[in-house]
Each structure stands twice: as C-alpha cells, then as structure tokens.
PDB file of C-alpha atoms in Angstrom:
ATOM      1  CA  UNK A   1     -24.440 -19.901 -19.898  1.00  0.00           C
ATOM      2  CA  UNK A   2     -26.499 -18.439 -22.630  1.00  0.00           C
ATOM      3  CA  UNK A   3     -25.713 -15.435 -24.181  1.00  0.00           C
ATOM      4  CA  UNK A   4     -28.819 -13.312 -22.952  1.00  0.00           C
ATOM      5  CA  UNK A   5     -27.733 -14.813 -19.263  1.00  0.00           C
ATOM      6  CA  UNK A   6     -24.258 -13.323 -19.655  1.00  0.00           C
ATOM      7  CA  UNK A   7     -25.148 -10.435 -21.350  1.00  0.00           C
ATOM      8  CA  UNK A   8     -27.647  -9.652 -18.763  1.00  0.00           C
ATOM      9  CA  UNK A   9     -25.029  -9.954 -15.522  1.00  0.00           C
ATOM     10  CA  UNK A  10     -22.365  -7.891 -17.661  1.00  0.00           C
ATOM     11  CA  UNK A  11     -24.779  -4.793 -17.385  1.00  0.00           C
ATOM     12  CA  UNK A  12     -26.210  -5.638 -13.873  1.00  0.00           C
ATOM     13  CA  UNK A  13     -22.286  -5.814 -12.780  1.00  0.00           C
ATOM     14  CA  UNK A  14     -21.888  -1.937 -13.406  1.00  0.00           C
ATOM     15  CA  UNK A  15     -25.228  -0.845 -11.535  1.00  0.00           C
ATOM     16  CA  UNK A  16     -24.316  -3.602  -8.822  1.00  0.00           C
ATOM     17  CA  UNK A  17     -20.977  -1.766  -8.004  1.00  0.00           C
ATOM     18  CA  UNK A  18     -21.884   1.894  -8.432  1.00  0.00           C
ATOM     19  CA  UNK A  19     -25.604   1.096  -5.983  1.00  0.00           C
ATOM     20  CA  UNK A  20     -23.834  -0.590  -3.587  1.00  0.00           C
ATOM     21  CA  UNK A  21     -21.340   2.208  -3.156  1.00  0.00           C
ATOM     22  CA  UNK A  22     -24.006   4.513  -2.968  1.00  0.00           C
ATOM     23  CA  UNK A  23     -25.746   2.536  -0.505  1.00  0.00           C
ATOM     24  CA  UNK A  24     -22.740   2.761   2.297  1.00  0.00           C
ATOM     25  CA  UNK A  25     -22.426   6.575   1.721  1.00  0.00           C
ATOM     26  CA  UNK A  26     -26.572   6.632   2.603  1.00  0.00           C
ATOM     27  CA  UNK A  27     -25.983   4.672   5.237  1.00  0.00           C
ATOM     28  CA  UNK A  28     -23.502   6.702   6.662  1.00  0.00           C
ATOM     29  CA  UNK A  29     -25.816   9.637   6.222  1.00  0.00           C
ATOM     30  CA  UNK A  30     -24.934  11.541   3.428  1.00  0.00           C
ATOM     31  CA  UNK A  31     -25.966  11.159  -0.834  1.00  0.00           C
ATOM     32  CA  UNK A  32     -24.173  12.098  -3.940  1.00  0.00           C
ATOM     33  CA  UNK A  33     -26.727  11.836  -6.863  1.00  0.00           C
ATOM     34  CA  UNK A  34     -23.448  12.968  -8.901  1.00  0.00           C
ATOM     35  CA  UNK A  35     -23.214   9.144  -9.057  1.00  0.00           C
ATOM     36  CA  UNK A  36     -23.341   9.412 -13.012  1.00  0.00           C
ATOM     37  CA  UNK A  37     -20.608  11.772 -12.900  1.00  0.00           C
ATOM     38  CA  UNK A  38     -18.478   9.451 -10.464  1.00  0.00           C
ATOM     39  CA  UNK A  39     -19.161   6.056 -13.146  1.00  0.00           C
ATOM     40  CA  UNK A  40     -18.191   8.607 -16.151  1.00  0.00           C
ATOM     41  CA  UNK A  41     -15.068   9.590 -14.694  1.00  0.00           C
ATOM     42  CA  UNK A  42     -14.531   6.160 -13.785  1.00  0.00           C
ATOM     43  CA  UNK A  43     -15.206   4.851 -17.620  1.00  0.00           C
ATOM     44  CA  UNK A  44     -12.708   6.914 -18.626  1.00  0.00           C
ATOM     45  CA  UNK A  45     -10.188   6.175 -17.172  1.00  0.00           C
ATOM     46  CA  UNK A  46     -10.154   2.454 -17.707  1.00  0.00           C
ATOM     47  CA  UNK A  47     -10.621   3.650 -21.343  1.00  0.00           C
ATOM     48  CA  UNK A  48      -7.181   5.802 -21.128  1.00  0.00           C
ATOM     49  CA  UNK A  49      -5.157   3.201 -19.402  1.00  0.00           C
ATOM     50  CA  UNK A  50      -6.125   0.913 -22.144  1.00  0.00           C
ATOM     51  CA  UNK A  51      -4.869   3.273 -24.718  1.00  0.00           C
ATOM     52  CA  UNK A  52      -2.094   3.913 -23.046  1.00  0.00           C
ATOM     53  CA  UNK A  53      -1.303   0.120 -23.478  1.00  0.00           C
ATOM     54  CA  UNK A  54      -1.680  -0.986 -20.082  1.00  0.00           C
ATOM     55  CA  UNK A  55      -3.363  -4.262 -19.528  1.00  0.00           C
ATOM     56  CA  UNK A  56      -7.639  -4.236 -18.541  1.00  0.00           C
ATOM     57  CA  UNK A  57      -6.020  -4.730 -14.495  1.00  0.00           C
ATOM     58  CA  UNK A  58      -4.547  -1.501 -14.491  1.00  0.00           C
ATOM     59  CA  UNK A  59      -7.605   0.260 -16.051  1.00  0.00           C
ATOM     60  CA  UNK A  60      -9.211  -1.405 -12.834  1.00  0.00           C
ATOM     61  CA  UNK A  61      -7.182   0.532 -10.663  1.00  0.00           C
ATOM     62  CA  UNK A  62      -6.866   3.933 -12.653  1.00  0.00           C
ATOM     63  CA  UNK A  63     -10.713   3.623 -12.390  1.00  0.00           C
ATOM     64  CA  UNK A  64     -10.724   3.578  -8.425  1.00  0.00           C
ATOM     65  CA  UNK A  65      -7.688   5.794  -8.333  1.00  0.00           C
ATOM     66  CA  UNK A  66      -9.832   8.644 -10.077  1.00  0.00           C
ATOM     67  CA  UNK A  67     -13.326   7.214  -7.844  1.00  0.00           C
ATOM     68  CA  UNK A  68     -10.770   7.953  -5.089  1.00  0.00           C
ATOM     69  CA  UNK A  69     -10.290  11.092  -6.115  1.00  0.00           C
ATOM     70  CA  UNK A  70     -13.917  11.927  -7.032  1.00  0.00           C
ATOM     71  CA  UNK A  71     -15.317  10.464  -3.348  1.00  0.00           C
ATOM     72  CA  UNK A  72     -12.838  12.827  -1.491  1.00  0.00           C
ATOM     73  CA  UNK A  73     -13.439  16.523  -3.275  1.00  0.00           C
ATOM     74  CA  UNK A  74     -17.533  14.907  -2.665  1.00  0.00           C
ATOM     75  CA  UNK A  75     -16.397  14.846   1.037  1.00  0.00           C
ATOM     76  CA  UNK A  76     -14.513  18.141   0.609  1.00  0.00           C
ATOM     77  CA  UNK A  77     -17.445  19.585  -0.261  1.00  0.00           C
ATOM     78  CA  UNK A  78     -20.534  18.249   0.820  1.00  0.00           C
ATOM     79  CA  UNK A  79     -19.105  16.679   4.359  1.00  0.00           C
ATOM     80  CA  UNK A  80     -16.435  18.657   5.724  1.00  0.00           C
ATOM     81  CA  UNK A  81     -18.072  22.382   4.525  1.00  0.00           C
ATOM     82  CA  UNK A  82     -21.148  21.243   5.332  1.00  0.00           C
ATOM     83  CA  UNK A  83     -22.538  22.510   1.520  1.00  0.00           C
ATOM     84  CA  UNK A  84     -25.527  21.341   0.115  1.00  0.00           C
ATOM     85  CA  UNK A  85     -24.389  17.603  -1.495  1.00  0.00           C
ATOM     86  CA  UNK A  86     -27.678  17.997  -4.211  1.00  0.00           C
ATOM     87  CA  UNK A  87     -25.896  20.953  -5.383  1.00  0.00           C
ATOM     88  CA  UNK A  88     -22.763  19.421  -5.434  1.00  0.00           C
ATOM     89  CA  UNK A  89     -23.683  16.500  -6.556  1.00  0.00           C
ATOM     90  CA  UNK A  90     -25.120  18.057  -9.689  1.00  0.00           C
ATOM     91  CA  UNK A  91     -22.379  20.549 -10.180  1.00  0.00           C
ATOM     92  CA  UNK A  92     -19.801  16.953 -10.225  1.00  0.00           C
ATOM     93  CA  UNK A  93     -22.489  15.436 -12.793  1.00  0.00           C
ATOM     94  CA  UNK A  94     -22.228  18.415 -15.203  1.00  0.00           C
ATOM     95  CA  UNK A  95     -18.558  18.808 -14.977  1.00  0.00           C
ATOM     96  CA  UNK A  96     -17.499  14.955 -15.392  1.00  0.00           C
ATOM     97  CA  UNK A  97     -20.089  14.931 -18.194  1.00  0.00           C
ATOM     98  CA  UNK A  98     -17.972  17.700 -20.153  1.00  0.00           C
ATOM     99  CA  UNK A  99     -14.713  16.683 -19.048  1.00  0.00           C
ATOM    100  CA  UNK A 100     -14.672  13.367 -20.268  1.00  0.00           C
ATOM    101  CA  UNK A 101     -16.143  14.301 -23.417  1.00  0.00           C
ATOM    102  CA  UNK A 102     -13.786  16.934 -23.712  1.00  0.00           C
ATOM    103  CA  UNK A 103     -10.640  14.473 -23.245  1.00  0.00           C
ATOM    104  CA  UNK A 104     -12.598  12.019 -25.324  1.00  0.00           C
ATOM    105  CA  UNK A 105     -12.568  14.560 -28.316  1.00  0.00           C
ATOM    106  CA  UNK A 106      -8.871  15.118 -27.907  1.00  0.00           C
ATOM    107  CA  UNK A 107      -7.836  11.863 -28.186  1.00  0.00           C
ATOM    108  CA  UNK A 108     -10.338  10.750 -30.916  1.00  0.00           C
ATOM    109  CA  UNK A 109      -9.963  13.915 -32.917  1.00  0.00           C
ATOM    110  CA  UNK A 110     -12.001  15.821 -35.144  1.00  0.00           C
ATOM    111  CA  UNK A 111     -12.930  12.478 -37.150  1.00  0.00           C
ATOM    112  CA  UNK A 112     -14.448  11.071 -34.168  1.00  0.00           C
ATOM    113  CA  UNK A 113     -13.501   7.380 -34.983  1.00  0.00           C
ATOM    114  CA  UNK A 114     -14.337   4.614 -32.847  1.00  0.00           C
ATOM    115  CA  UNK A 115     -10.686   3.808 -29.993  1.00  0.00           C
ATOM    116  CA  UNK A 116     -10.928   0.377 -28.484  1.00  0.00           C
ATOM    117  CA  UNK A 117      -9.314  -0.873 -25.978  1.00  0.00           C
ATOM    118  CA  UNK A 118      -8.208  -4.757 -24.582  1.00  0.00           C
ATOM    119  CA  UNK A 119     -11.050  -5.894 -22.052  1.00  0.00           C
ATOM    120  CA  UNK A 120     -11.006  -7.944 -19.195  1.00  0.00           C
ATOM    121  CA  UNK A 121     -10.051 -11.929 -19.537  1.00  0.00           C
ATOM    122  CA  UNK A 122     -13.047 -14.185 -19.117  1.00  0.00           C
ATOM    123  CA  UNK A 123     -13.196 -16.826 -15.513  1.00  0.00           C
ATOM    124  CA  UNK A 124     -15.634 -18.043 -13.791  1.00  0.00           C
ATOM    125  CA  UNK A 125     -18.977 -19.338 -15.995  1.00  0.00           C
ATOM    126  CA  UNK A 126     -17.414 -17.421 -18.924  1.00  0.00           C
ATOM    127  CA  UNK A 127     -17.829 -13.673 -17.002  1.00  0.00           C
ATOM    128  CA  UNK A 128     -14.380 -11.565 -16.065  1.00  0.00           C
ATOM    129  CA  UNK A 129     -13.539 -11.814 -12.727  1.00  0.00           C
ATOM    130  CA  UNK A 130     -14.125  -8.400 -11.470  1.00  0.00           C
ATOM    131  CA  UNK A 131     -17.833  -9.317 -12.793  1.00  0.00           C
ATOM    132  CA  UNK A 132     -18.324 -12.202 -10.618  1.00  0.00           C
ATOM    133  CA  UNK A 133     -16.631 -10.273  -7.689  1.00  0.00           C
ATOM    134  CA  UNK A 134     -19.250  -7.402  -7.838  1.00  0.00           C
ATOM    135  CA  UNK A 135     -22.339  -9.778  -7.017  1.00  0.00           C
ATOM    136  CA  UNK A 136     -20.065 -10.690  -3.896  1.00  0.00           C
ATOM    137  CA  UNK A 137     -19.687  -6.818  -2.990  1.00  0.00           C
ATOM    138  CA  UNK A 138     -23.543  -6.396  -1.503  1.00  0.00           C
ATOM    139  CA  UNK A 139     -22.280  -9.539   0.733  1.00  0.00           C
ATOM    140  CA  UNK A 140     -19.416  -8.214   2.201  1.00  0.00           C
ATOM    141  CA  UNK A 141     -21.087  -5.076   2.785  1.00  0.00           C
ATOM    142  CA  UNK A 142     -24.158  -6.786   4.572  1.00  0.00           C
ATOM    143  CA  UNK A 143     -21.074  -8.708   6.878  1.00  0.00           C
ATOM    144  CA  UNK A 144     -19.465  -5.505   7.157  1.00  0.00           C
ATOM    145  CA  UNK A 145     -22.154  -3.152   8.131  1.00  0.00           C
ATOM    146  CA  UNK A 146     -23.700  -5.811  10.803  1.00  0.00           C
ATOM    147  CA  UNK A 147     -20.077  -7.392  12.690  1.00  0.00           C
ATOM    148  CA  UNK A 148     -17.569  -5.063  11.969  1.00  0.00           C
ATOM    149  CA  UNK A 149     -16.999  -1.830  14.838  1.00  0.00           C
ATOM    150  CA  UNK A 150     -16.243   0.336  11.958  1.00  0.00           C
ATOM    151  CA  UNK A 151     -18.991  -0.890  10.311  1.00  0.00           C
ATOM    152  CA  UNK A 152     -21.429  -0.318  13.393  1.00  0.00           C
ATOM    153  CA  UNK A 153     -19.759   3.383  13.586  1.00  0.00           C
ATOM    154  CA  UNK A 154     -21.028   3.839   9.777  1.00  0.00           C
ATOM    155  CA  UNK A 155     -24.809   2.996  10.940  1.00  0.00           C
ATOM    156  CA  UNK A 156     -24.395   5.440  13.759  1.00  0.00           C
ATOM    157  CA  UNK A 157     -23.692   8.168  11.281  1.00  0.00           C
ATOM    158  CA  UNK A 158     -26.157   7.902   9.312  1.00  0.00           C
ATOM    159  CA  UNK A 159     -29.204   7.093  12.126  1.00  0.00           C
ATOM    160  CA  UNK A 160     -27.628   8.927  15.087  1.00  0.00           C
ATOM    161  CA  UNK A 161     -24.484  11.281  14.379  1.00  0.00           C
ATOM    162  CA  UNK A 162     -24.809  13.375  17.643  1.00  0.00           C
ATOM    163  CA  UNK A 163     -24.755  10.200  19.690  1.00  0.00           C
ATOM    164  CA  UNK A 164     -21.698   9.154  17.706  1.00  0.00           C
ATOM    165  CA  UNK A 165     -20.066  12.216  18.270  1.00  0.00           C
ATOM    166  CA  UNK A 166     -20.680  12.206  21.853  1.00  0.00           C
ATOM    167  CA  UNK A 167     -18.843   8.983  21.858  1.00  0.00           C
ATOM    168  CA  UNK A 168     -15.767  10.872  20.686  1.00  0.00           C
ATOM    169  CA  UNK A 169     -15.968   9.745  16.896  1.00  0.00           C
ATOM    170  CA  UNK A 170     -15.758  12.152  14.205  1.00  0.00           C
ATOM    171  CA  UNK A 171     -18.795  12.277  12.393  1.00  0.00           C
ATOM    172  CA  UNK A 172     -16.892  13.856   9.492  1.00  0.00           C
ATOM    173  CA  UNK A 173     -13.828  11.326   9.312  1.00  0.00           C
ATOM    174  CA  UNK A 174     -16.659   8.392   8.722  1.00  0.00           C
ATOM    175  CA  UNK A 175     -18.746  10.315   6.293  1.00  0.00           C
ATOM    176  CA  UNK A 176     -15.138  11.121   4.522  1.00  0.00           C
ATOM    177  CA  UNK A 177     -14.055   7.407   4.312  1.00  0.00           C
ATOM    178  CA  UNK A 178     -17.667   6.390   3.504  1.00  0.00           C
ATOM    179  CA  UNK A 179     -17.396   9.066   0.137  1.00  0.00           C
ATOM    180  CA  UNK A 180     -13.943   7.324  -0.757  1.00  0.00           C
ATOM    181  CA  UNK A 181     -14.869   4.041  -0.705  1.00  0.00           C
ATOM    182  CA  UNK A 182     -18.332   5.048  -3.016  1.00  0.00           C
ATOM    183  CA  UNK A 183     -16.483   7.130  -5.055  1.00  0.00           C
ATOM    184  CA  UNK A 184     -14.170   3.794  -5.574  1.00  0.00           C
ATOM    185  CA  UNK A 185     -16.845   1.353  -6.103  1.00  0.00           C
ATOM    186  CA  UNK A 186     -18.924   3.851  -8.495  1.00  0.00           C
ATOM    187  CA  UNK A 187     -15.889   4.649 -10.603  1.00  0.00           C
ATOM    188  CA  UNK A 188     -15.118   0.611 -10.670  1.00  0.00           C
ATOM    189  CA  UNK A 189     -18.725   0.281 -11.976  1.00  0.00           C
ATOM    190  CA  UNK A 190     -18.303   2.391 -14.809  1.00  0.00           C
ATOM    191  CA  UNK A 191     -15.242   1.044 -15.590  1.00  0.00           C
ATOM    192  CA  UNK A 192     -16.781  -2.073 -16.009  1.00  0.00           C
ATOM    193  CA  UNK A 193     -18.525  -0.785 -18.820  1.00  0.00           C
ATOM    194  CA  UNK A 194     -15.586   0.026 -20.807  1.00  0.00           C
ATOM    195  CA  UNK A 195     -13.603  -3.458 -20.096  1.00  0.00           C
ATOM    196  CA  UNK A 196     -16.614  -5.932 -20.272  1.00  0.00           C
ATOM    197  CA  UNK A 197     -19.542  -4.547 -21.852  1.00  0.00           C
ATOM    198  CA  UNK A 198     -18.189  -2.177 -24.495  1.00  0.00           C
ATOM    199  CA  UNK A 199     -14.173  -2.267 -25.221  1.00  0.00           C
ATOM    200  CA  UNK A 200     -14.518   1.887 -25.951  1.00  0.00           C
ATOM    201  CA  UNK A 201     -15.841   4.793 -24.628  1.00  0.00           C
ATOM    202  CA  UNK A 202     -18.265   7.303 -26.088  1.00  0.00           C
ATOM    203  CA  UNK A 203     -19.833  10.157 -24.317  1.00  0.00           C
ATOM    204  CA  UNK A 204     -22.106   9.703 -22.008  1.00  0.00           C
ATOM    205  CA  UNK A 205     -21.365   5.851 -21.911  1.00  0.00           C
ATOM    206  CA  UNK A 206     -23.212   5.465 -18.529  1.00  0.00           C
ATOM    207  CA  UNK A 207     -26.672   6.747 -20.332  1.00  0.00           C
ATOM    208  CA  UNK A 208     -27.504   6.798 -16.831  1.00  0.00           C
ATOM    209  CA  UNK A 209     -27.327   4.163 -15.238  1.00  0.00           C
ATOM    210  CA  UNK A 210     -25.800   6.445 -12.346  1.00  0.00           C
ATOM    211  CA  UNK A 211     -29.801   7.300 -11.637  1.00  0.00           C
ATOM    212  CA  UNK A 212     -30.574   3.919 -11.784  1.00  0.00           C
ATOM    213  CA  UNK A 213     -28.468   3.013  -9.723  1.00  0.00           C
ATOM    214  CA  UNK A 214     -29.786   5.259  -6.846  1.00  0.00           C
ATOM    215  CA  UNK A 215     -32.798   4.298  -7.609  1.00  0.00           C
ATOM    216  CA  UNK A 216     -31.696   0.686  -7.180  1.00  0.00           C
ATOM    217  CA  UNK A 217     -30.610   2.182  -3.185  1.00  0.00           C
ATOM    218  CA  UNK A 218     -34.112   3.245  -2.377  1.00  0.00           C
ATOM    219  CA  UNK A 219     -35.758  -0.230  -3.936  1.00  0.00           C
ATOM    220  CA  UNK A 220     -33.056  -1.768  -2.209  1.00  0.00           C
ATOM    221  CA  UNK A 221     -34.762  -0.134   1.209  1.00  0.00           C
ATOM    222  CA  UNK A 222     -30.833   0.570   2.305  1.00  0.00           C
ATOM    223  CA  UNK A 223     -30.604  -3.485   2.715  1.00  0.00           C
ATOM    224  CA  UNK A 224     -27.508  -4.625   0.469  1.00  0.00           C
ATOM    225  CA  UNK A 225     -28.706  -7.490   0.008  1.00  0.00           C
ATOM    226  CA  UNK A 226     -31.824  -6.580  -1.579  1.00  0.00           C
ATOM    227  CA  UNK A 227     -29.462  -5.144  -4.403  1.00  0.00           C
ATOM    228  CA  UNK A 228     -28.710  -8.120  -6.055  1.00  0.00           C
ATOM    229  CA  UNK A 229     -32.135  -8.805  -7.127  1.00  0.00           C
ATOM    230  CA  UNK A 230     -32.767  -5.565  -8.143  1.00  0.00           C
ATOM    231  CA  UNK A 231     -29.448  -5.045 -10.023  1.00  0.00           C
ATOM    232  CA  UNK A 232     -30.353  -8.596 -11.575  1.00  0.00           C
ATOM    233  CA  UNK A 233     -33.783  -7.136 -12.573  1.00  0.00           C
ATOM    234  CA  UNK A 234     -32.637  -4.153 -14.358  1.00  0.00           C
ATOM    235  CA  UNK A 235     -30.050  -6.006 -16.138  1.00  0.00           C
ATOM    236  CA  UNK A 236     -32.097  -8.411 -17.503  1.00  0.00           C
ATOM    237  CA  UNK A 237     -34.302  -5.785 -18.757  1.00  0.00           C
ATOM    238  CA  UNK A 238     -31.830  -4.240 -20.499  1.00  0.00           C
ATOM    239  CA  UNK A 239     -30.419  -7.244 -22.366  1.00  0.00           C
ATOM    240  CA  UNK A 240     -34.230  -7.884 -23.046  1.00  0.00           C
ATOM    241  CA  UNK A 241     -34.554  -3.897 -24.660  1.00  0.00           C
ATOM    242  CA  UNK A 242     -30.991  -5.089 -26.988  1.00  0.00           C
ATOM    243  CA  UNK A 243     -33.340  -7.692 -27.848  1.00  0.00           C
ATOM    244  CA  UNK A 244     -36.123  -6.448 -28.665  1.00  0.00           C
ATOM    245  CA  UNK A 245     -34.314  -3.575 -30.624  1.00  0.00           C
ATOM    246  CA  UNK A 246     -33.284  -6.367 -32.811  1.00  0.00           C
ATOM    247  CA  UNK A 247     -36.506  -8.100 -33.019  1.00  0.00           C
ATOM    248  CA  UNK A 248     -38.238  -5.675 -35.747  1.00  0.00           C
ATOM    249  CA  UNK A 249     -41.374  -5.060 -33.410  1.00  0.00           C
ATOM    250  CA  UNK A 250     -42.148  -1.679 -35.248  1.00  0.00           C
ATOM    251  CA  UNK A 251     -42.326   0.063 -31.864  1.00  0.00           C
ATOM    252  CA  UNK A 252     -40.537   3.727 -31.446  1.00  0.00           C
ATOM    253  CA  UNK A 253     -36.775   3.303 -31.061  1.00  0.00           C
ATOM    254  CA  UNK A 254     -37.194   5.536 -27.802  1.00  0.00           C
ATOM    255  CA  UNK A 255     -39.470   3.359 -26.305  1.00  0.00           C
ATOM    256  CA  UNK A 256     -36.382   0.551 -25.924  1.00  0.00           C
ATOM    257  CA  UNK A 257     -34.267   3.190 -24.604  1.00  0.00           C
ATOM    258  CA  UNK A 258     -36.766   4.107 -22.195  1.00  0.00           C
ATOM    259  CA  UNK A 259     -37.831   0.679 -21.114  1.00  0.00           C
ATOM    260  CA  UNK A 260     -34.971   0.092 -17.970  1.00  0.00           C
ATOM    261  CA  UNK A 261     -35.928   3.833 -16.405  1.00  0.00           C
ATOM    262  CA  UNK A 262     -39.498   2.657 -16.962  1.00  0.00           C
ATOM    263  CA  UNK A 263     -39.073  -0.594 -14.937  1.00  0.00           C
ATOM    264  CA  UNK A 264     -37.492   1.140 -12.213  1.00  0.00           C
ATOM    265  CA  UNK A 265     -39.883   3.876 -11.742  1.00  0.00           C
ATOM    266  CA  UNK A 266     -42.681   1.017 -11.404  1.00  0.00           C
ATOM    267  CA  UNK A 267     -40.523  -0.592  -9.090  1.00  0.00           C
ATOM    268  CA  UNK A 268     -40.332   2.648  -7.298  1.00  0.00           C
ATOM    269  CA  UNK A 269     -43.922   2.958  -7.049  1.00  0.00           C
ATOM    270  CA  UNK A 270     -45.074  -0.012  -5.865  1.00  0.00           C
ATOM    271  CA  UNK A 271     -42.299   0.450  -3.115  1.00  0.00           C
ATOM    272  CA  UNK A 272     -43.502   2.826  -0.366  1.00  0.00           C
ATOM    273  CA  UNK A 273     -41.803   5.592  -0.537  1.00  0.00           C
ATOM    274  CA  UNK A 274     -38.331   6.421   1.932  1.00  0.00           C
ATOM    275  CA  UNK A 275     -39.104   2.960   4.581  1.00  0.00           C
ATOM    276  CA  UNK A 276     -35.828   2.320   5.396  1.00  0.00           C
ATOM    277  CA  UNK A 277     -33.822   5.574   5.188  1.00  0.00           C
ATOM    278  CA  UNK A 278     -31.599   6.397   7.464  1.00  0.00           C
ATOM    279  CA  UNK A 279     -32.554   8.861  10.090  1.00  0.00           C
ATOM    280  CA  UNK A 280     -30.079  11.697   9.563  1.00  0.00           C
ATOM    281  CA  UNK A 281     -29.782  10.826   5.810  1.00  0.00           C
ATOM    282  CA  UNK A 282     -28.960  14.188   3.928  1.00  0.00           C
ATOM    283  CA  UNK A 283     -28.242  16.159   7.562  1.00  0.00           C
ATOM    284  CA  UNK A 284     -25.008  17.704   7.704  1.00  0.00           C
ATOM    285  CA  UNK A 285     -22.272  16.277   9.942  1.00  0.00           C
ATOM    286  CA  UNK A 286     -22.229  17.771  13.453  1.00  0.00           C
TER     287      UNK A 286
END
C-alpha cells in the first residue's frame, strides 16, 4: 500500500466511526452536533490509558467506556427531558473542549512538552485492526437497520415514534440505546486519532472533524453505506492538504487547513438539501 493510500484510510477511519454513530442516533430521530465534544473526550482517554501504561487495546475500551458515558448524560438530557439537543449538544462541545485541555495541562505541565503514547499494532494491508474494522461498521449497520427487529424499531423512531409507541415500545428506551451506542462509536473515532494517526494528544486534536463528520450524515442521505465513499473522500483530501503543505506551493497556510471543510461544503451543495431525513428527526420523544 502506498503511503498516501494508508495515510489517507488512517484519517477516513476516525470520521468513518464517529458519522456512522451519528447516523443511527438520526435515524432513530434525535442529533447531537456535540459530536466534536464526544471524539475529544474519546481522544483522551485512549491518550490517558496509554500513559497510564496500559496497552493501545485498553485505550480502545477506556475510549467507549467514556463515549458510553458521554451518549447517556446526551440521552439524559436531550431524550428523556425532552431539552433542546442543539443546546445541549453545544453546551457538551464547549465543556469537553475545556475539560480535556484542562486534564491535558495537568498532566503535561506548565512546559507543555509533547506525551506519547504506544499505538495500535499494524494487520491487515499494513493498517491496525480497529482501522480495517471501522470500514466494516457502515455494513453492519446497513444489515442491522434493514433485518434486525431492533433495528426496524430504530427506523420507527426516527420516521414514526407515535406509531411506535402505540405498539407499546418506548420511544425513549430506543432513542437512549441509540445515544449509547453513538456516543461509543464517536468516542472510538477519536480515539483512533490518538493510537493510529498521532501517538499524543494536543488540544483540540479532532480540529473538527466532529462537523465533518455530520456533515458526512447528511451527504451520506442517512444511507450507511453511502459513508464509506464519503469518509474515503474526505480522507483522501486530507492526506492530499499534508501534501501539499509540504509541497512549497506558496499558497496561505490556512488555505490547507481549510481545504477538507471546503470539500465538504461543495459536497453539501451539490447535494439537495435534507432528502433523506428522517421524518421526526430532531422531534422530541413522545
């Protein structure tokens, strides 16, 4: 595999994992753009596990044990108090954004130096496991979503949640397990980050690629499988701005930071806008 190849499916990995979370809490019928906040927290915590000398596995799972956490105050929140999950998604994006940095400082110190930590063992064509398994998650969700009862339930929620209700199925309970499992897969995502792409964490480490990443759900059209390409896209675009930073091209530095939120508003555009959404996306849970 050449190296722009690998690089390119080490960043789509992260935006794969964190979109199609986010896509199964749409579906479902609620949002959290607090995504960012969700991959940050998630980042972290693979980064602490690895200081704390535990192997690049167990940073896996303090990642989704803290998504865990993050998907259930969402639901808290946003599902079972019926508040507004814009607000609270932003509220969750400020306050992971100055937690982590906060904890960051503390274990860095005042000198700020650079803390790295082991990263995940290389597999399949040269990528880490957990990076090959992400490009499978849109799959299983697809399978999931169309043959599974619980995952028929999930599509009721979010298109029809008074019919599912009258059924005898607590709207609430699915829109609960659907925030857990995002709140798992977007904190996996981020962790990704810290064990494959970068082996430390800085703040703001997601530079967010938690907005791309819903933006990646709307391109998408809610179809899971139309993530891959799209995550593919965007992370090929970003290994291209890496190398084009390098290149010398004279062009603003700015302009290659910009260049994957540029792509994806074009791709937004040319989309038409909300074909796809679920009905009862953003409704509270009756």
């Amino acid at each position: 595999m050449t190296g722009f190849a690998e690089i390119a499916l080490l960043l789509a990995a992260p935006l794969l994992l964190s979109a199609t979370g986010e896509l199964l809490l749409e579906r479902a019928g609620s949002i959290q753009i607090g995504l960012e906040g969700t991959m940050l927290v998630g980042a972290f915590a693979a980064f602490a596990a690895g200081r704390a000398g535990l192997p690049p596995s167990a940073g896996l799972g303090a990642a989704a044990a803290a998504g865990l956490l993050a998907g259930l105050l969402f639901a808290l929140f946003a599902v079972a108090r019926r508040a507004d999950p814009i607000l609270v998604g932003t509220v969750w994006n400020l306050l992971a954004l100055g937690a982590t940095a906060f904890a960051y400082r503390l274990a860095a110190g005042e000198t700020g130096s650079v803390l790295e930590v082991a990263t995940l063992p290389r597999g399949v064509l040269g990528l880490p496991d957990a990076v090959a398994a992400s490009f499978l998650a849109p799959v299983a969700l697809h399978a999931w979503l169309a043959r599974t009862r619980p995952g028929l339930r999930l599509t009721a929620a979010g298109e029809n949640p008074e019919a599912l209700r009258a059924l005898g199925v607590s709207v609430v309970a699915v829109r609960t397990g659907a925030a857990a499992a995002s709140g798992v897969l977007g904190a996996l995502g981020g962790a990704l980050l810290v064990l494959t792409v970068s082996p430390t964490f800085v703040e703001g480490i997601t530079a967010g690629r938690g907005f791309l990443a819903l933006a990646l759900v709307v391109f998408a059209r809610w179809k899971p499988l139309a993530l891959l390409p799209a995550a593919l896209l965007l992370g090929g675009v970003t290994a291209l701005q890496y190398r084009l930073q390098a290149g010398g091209l004279g062009l603003p530095y700015a302009f290659f930071l910009a260049l994957p939120g540029l792509v994806a508003l074009a791709a937004l555009a040319l989309a038409s806008s909300r074909g796809g959404a679920p009905k009862a996306l953003g409704s509270p849970a009756p």
